[in-house]
Each structure stands twice: as structure tokens, then as C-alpha cells.
């Protein structure tokens, strides 16, 4: 798995850059439970909360082609971090938001980050939110990540949510919800997840479609290796003339366990809701085909997983 992990780790660590590699644009960097660096721009204001840990991010109407980076870095054992980040995004915006947490734990106590994010998105926006999580370290202490991410989306707006977590995290309980309140709003939520060892992952993905002409898609791909366990609860709910689709594909290896529960709730005669889920192992003919091209069985397996999680 080394090649697969090294390639994916490279992309994840871009979201948790150290203080010597600060990205352009607005950013807030949190390290070991404390604010480490912060920068606003002309159109994006980042302000610390006064009543609880976290920040308020205000994006002015009409902001285009700008980015916001809000990584969290934990490098010590025994850190239990809880943060609330609230976004208010004005009308007619086009913004990339990159979040995520990297935990390096070499100690015997658990390190944990709970990030609670809320988004109020105006009309005619195009927002991409990328959340990448990564854990590493030789210690016996757990690496725990529990993200909560909720979106309220206005008329004619499009939100794309991309979440990635590839190995290294011992326990995660993920909660992602999108409410398409405005007419003709759209959401695409994609999730990629790999667990190994005895790691456990629970994921709740919801899209509520309230506006007329709204569309929503959930795409989940996961790999459960060794004795790891995964549970996916994916739900779309149609309250108006709308369309939504759930797609869940999982690969089980060794003694891994996956439980996938797609759900469609229809509350309007003109909503169209579809779901599909597939769980299985890597096909033997795929391994054989790649081995015929000169790869070892391990290299073939790695190449298949890399393509599946891409």
C-alpha cells in the first residue's frame, strides 16, 4: 500500500500545510488547539469567536476566484480539540474552501479533533468545499476525527463537497448535511474512505431538497481492510419537484466489514429519488490481468485500489 498512501498523503497534507508553507488568500491555521496564524483579504473576513473556540468567516457578495484554507494540525498526544467555524457567503460568489485535519500522535494518550462547520450560502453561488483528514504516528494513543458539516444553500447555487480520509485515523464519526432551500439549487457530495487494522468509521450523508427544481447526488467509495469496520447512512429527502441519486460502492478485503444503508424519503409526488449500493471484493480477473503486464499481486492490488479511490 505504500505507493497508494504516499500519493494520497501528498494531496492530504496540502490541506494541512505547516506554517512555513502558508497558501495564498484567506486562511486560519490551528495547531494543537490554539490559533497559529490568520489572514483576511479584501473580500473575505476571518474573525475569532468571542464566546467559544472557532472563527466566523464572512465572504462578501460578488467574491470570485478566491480561496479559504482552514487546516488543523495536531502534533501532540493528549490534545482534545473542539472548534466551531461558521461561514456566511453572500450572493454571486465563486469560492474554494479547503479544510481538514492532520494528526501525528507518537504518545500513549488519544488525540482528537471535533470540527463543527456551518455554511449559509446565498443566491447564484458556486462553492467547492474540500475536507481531507489524515492520521499517523507510532504511539498507542488513538487518532480520532469527528467532523460535522452542515450547509444551507440558496437559489440557483451549486455546492460541491469532497471529503477524503485514507487510513491513519483510528475512529471517525462523520456528519454531512446539505439543505437545498432555494429553487434550482444543486449539491454534489463525494466521499472517499479507507480503513485498515481495527479502525472504525461511521458516516452520515444527507441531502434535503426543499426548493423546486433542485438536484442532489451522493457518491461514496470506500475500502475496508484487515479487521476494520465501516457504516454508511446515506439519505436523500424530496420535499418538492426535485431529483436525487445515491451511489455507494465498497470493497472488502481480509476481514473488513461494511454496512451501507441508502435511504430515499419522498414527500412530494414530483420528486424522483434513486439509490444503489454495491459491496464486494476485488475481482480476481483484475489482479490476473495486471499481473500479466508485469505487476506483482501486491502492486496489482494497490493499482486497483488507487483507481477505485481516485
Coordinates of C-alpha atoms in Angstrom, one line a residue:
X1 CA 0.0 0.0 0.0
X2 CA 3.0 2.3 0.2
X3 CA 2.6 3.9 -3.3
X4 CA -1.1 4.4 -2.9
X5 CA -0.8 6.0 0.5
X6 CA 2.2 8.2 -0.4
X7 CA 0.3 9.6 -3.3
X8 CA -2.9 10.3 -1.4
X9 CA -1.0 11.6 1.6
X10 CA 0.7 14.2 -0.6
X11 CA -2.7 15.6 -1.5
X12 CA -4.0 15.5 2.0
X13 CA -1.0 17.2 3.5
X14 CA -1.6 20.1 1.1
X15 CA -4.6 20.8 3.3
X16 CA -2.6 20.8 6.5
X17 CA 0.4 22.7 5.4
X18 CA 2.9 23.8 8.0
X19 CA 3.5 27.4 9.0
X20 CA 6.3 27.8 6.5
X21 CA 4.0 27.0 3.6
X22 CA 1.0 29.2 4.0
X23 CA -1.3 29.3 1.0
X24 CA -2.3 32.5 -0.8
X25 CA -5.7 34.1 0.0
X26 CA -7.6 34.0 3.3
X27 CA -6.5 31.4 5.9
X28 CA -6.8 30.3 9.5
X29 CA -4.3 27.7 10.8
X30 CA -5.0 26.0 14.1
X31 CA -2.2 24.0 15.8
X32 CA -2.7 21.8 18.9
X33 CA -5.9 23.5 20.0
X34 CA -4.7 27.1 19.5
X35 CA -4.8 29.6 16.7
X36 CA -1.4 29.8 15.0
X37 CA -1.9 32.1 12.0
X38 CA -4.7 34.0 10.4
X39 CA -5.2 36.3 7.4
X40 CA -8.2 38.0 5.9
X41 CA -8.5 39.6 2.4
X42 CA -10.3 42.5 1.0
X43 CA -13.4 40.3 0.3
X44 CA -13.1 37.6 3.0
X45 CA -13.0 38.4 6.7
X46 CA -12.0 35.8 9.3
X47 CA -12.8 36.8 12.9
X48 CA -12.2 34.7 16.1
X49 CA -15.3 33.9 18.1
X50 CA -15.7 35.5 21.5
X51 CA -18.0 33.0 23.1
X52 CA -16.4 29.7 22.1
X53 CA -13.5 28.3 20.2
X54 CA -13.7 28.9 16.4
X55 CA -14.0 31.5 13.8
X56 CA -16.6 33.4 11.7
X57 CA -15.8 33.6 8.0
X58 CA -17.7 36.3 6.1
X59 CA -17.5 36.3 2.3
X60 CA -18.7 39.5 0.6
X61 CA -21.2 39.3 -2.2
X62 CA -19.6 39.0 -5.6
X63 CA -16.4 37.4 -4.4
X64 CA -14.9 35.4 -7.3
X65 CA -11.9 33.1 -7.8
X66 CA -10.7 33.3 -4.2
X67 CA -9.8 30.6 -1.7
X68 CA -10.0 30.0 2.0
X69 CA -7.8 27.5 3.8
X70 CA -8.6 26.4 7.4
X71 CA -6.3 23.5 8.3
X72 CA -6.0 22.0 11.8
X73 CA -2.7 20.4 12.8
X74 CA -2.2 18.2 15.9
X75 CA 1.3 17.1 16.7
X76 CA 1.0 16.2 20.4
X77 CA -0.6 13.3 22.3
X78 CA -3.5 14.1 24.7
X79 CA -4.9 17.0 22.7
X80 CA -8.8 17.2 22.6
X81 CA -9.8 20.0 20.3
X82 CA -13.3 21.3 19.7
X83 CA -13.9 24.1 17.2
X84 CA -16.9 25.9 15.7
X85 CA -16.5 27.5 12.3
X86 CA -19.4 29.4 10.8
X87 CA -19.4 30.6 7.1
X88 CA -21.7 33.3 5.7
X89 CA -21.3 33.5 2.0
X90 CA -23.0 36.4 0.1
X91 CA -24.8 36.2 -3.3
X92 CA -22.9 35.7 -6.6
X93 CA -19.8 34.1 -5.1
X94 CA -17.3 31.6 -6.5
X95 CA -15.0 30.3 -3.8
X96 CA -12.9 27.3 -2.9
X97 CA -12.7 26.3 0.7
X98 CA -10.1 23.7 1.9
X99 CA -10.4 22.3 5.4
X100 CA -9.1 19.2 7.1
X101 CA -7.1 17.9 10.0
X102 CA -3.7 16.1 10.2
X103 CA -2.9 14.2 13.5
X104 CA 0.6 13.0 14.3
X105 CA 0.5 11.0 17.6
X106 CA 3.5 9.3 18.9
X107 CA 2.3 9.1 22.5
X108 CA 0.0 6.9 24.7
X109 CA -2.9 9.3 25.0
X110 CA -5.5 9.9 22.4
X111 CA -5.5 13.0 20.2
X112 CA -8.9 14.1 19.0
X113 CA -10.4 16.9 16.8
X114 CA -14.1 17.7 16.6
X115 CA -14.7 20.3 13.9
X116 CA -18.3 21.7 13.6
X117 CA -18.8 23.7 10.4
X118 CA -22.0 25.6 9.3
X119 CA -22.5 27.3 5.9
X120 CA -25.1 29.9 4.9
X121 CA -24.8 30.2 1.1
X122 CA -26.5 32.9 -0.8
X123 CA -28.0 33.0 -4.3
X124 CA -26.2 32.3 -7.6
X125 CA -23.1 30.9 -5.9
X126 CA -20.6 28.2 -6.9
X127 CA -18.9 26.8 -3.8
X128 CA -16.4 23.9 -3.6
X129 CA -15.6 22.6 -0.1
X130 CA -12.7 20.1 0.2
X131 CA -12.2 18.3 3.5
X132 CA -9.2 16.0 3.9
X133 CA -8.2 14.0 7.1
X134 CA -5.0 12.2 7.8
X135 CA -3.5 10.4 10.8
X136 CA -0.1 9.0 11.5
X137 CA 2.3 8.2 14.4
X138 CA 3.9 5.3 16.2
X139 CA 2.2 5.9 19.6
X140 CA -0.6 3.7 21.1
X141 CA -2.9 6.7 21.6
X142 CA -5.9 7.0 19.3
X143 CA -6.2 9.4 16.4
X144 CA -9.8 10.5 16.4
X145 CA -11.6 12.8 14.0
X146 CA -15.3 13.7 14.2
X147 CA -16.3 16.3 11.6
X148 CA -19.8 17.9 11.4
X149 CA -20.5 19.9 8.3
X150 CA -23.9 21.5 7.5
X151 CA -24.9 23.6 4.5
X152 CA -27.9 25.8 3.8
X153 CA -28.0 26.6 0.1
X154 CA -29.8 29.5 -1.7
X155 CA -31.5 29.8 -5.0
X156 CA -29.6 28.9 -8.2
X157 CA -26.5 28.0 -6.2
X158 CA -24.2 24.9 -6.6
X159 CA -22.2 23.4 -3.8
X160 CA -19.7 20.6 -4.2
X161 CA -18.5 18.8 -1.1
X162 CA -15.4 16.5 -1.4
X163 CA -14.3 14.5 1.7
X164 CA -11.3 12.2 1.8
X165 CA -9.9 10.1 4.6
X166 CA -7.3 7.4 3.7
X167 CA -6.1 5.3 6.6
X168 CA -4.3 6.5 9.7
X169 CA -7.4 7.6 11.6
X170 CA -8.5 5.1 14.3
X171 CA -12.0 6.3 14.8
X172 CA -14.3 8.8 12.9
X173 CA -17.9 9.8 13.1
X174 CA -18.8 12.0 10.2
X175 CA -21.9 14.0 9.8
X176 CA -22.5 15.9 6.5
X177 CA -25.9 17.5 5.7
X178 CA -27.0 19.8 2.8
X179 CA -30.3 21.6 2.7
X180 CA -31.2 22.9 -0.8
X181 CA -33.6 25.6 0.3
X182 CA -33.6 27.7 -2.9
X183 CA -35.2 26.8 -6.2
X184 CA -32.8 25.3 -8.8
X185 CA -30.0 24.8 -6.3
X186 CA -27.7 21.8 -6.7
X187 CA -25.4 19.7 -4.5
X188 CA -22.8 17.0 -5.2
X189 CA -21.3 15.2 -2.2
X190 CA -18.5 12.8 -2.7
X191 CA -16.7 10.7 -0.1
X192 CA -13.6 8.5 -0.3
X193 CA -12.6 6.4 2.7
X194 CA -10.1 3.7 3.5
X195 CA -9.8 1.9 6.9
X196 CA -7.4 -0.8 8.0
X197 CA -6.3 -2.5 11.2
X198 CA -9.1 -2.3 13.7
X199 CA -10.2 1.2 12.6
X200 CA -13.9 2.2 12.7
X201 CA -15.7 4.8 10.6
X202 CA -19.3 5.9 10.7
X203 CA -20.6 8.3 8.0
X204 CA -23.9 10.1 7.8
X205 CA -24.6 11.8 4.5
X206 CA -27.9 13.7 4.0
X207 CA -29.3 15.9 1.3
X208 CA -32.7 17.6 1.9
X209 CA -34.3 19.0 -1.3
X210 CA -36.8 21.8 -0.5
X211 CA -36.6 24.1 -3.5
X212 CA -38.3 23.5 -6.8
X213 CA -36.1 22.1 -9.5
X214 CA -33.3 21.1 -7.0
X215 CA -30.9 18.2 -7.7
X216 CA -28.7 16.3 -5.4
X217 CA -26.1 13.5 -5.7
X218 CA -24.2 11.4 -3.1
X219 CA -21.3 9.3 -4.3
X220 CA -19.4 7.2 -1.7
X221 CA -16.4 4.9 -2.3
X222 CA -14.7 3.0 0.4
X223 CA -12.2 0.2 1.1
X224 CA -12.3 -1.8 4.4
X225 CA -9.1 -3.8 5.1
X226 CA -7.9 -6.1 7.9
X227 CA -10.5 -6.1 10.7
X228 CA -11.8 -2.5 10.2
X229 CA -15.5 -1.6 10.3
X230 CA -17.4 0.9 8.3
X231 CA -21.0 2.1 8.5
X232 CA -22.6 4.4 5.9
X233 CA -26.1 6.1 6.3
X234 CA -26.9 7.9 3.1
X235 CA -30.2 9.8 2.8
X236 CA -32.0 12.0 0.3
X237 CA -35.3 13.6 1.1
X238 CA -37.5 15.2 -1.6
X239 CA -39.9 17.9 -0.4
X240 CA -40.6 19.4 -3.9
X241 CA -40.3 18.8 -7.6
X242 CA -36.7 17.5 -7.5
X243 CA -34.2 14.8 -8.4
X244 CA -31.6 13.0 -6.3
X245 CA -29.4 9.9 -6.6
X246 CA -27.3 7.9 -4.1
X247 CA -24.4 5.7 -5.2
X248 CA -22.4 3.7 -2.7
X249 CA -19.5 1.3 -3.7
X250 CA -17.4 -0.5 -1.2
X251 CA -14.5 -3.1 -1.4
X252 CA -14.0 -5.5 1.4
X253 CA -10.5 -7.1 2.0
X254 CA -9.4 -9.7 4.5
X255 CA -11.8 -9.5 7.5
X256 CA -13.2 -6.0 6.8
X257 CA -16.9 -5.2 7.4
X258 CA -19.1 -2.7 5.7
X259 CA -22.7 -1.7 6.4
X260 CA -24.4 0.5 3.8
X261 CA -27.9 1.9 4.4
X262 CA -29.1 4.1 1.5
X263 CA -32.5 5.8 2.2
X264 CA -34.9 7.8 0.0
X265 CA -37.7 9.8 1.6
X266 CA -40.3 11.2 -0.8
X267 CA -42.7 13.9 0.4
X268 CA -43.8 15.2 -2.9
X269 CA -45.4 13.5 -5.9
X270 CA -43.0 15.1 -8.4
X271 CA -39.7 14.1 -6.7
X272 CA -37.5 11.4 -8.3
X273 CA -35.2 9.6 -5.9
X274 CA -32.8 6.8 -6.8
X275 CA -30.4 4.7 -4.7
X276 CA -27.9 2.0 -5.3
X277 CA -25.3 0.2 -3.2
X278 CA -22.6 -2.4 -4.1
X279 CA -20.3 -4.2 -1.7
X280 CA -17.8 -6.9 -2.8
X281 CA -14.2 -7.9 -3.2
X282 CA -11.6 -7.1 -5.9
X283 CA -12.3 -9.3 -8.9
X284 CA -9.6 -12.0 -9.4
X285 CA -9.5 -11.4 -13.1
X286 CA -8.5 -7.8 -12.5
X287 CA -5.5 -8.9 -10.4
X288 CA -4.5 -11.5 -13.1
X289 CA -4.8 -9.0 -15.9
X290 CA -2.4 -6.6 -14.2
X291 CA 0.0 -9.4 -13.2
X292 CA 0.1 -10.3 -16.9
X293 CA 1.5 -6.8 -17.5
X294 CA 4.4 -7.4 -15.1
X295 CA 3.0 -6.3 -11.7
X296 CA 3.2 -8.4 -8.6
X297 CA -0.1 -9.3 -6.9
X298 CA 0.5 -6.6 -4.3
X299 CA 1.3 -4.0 -6.9
X300 CA -1.8 -5.0 -8.9
X301 CA -4.0 -4.7 -5.8
X302 CA -2.5 -1.3 -5.0
X303 CA -3.2 -0.1 -8.5
X304 CA -6.8 -1.2 -8.4
X305 CA -7.4 0.5 -5.1
X306 CA -5.8 3.7 -6.2
X307 CA -8.0 3.8 -9.3
X308 CA -11.1 3.0 -7.2
X309 CA -10.5 5.7 -4.7
X310 CA -9.4 8.3 -7.2

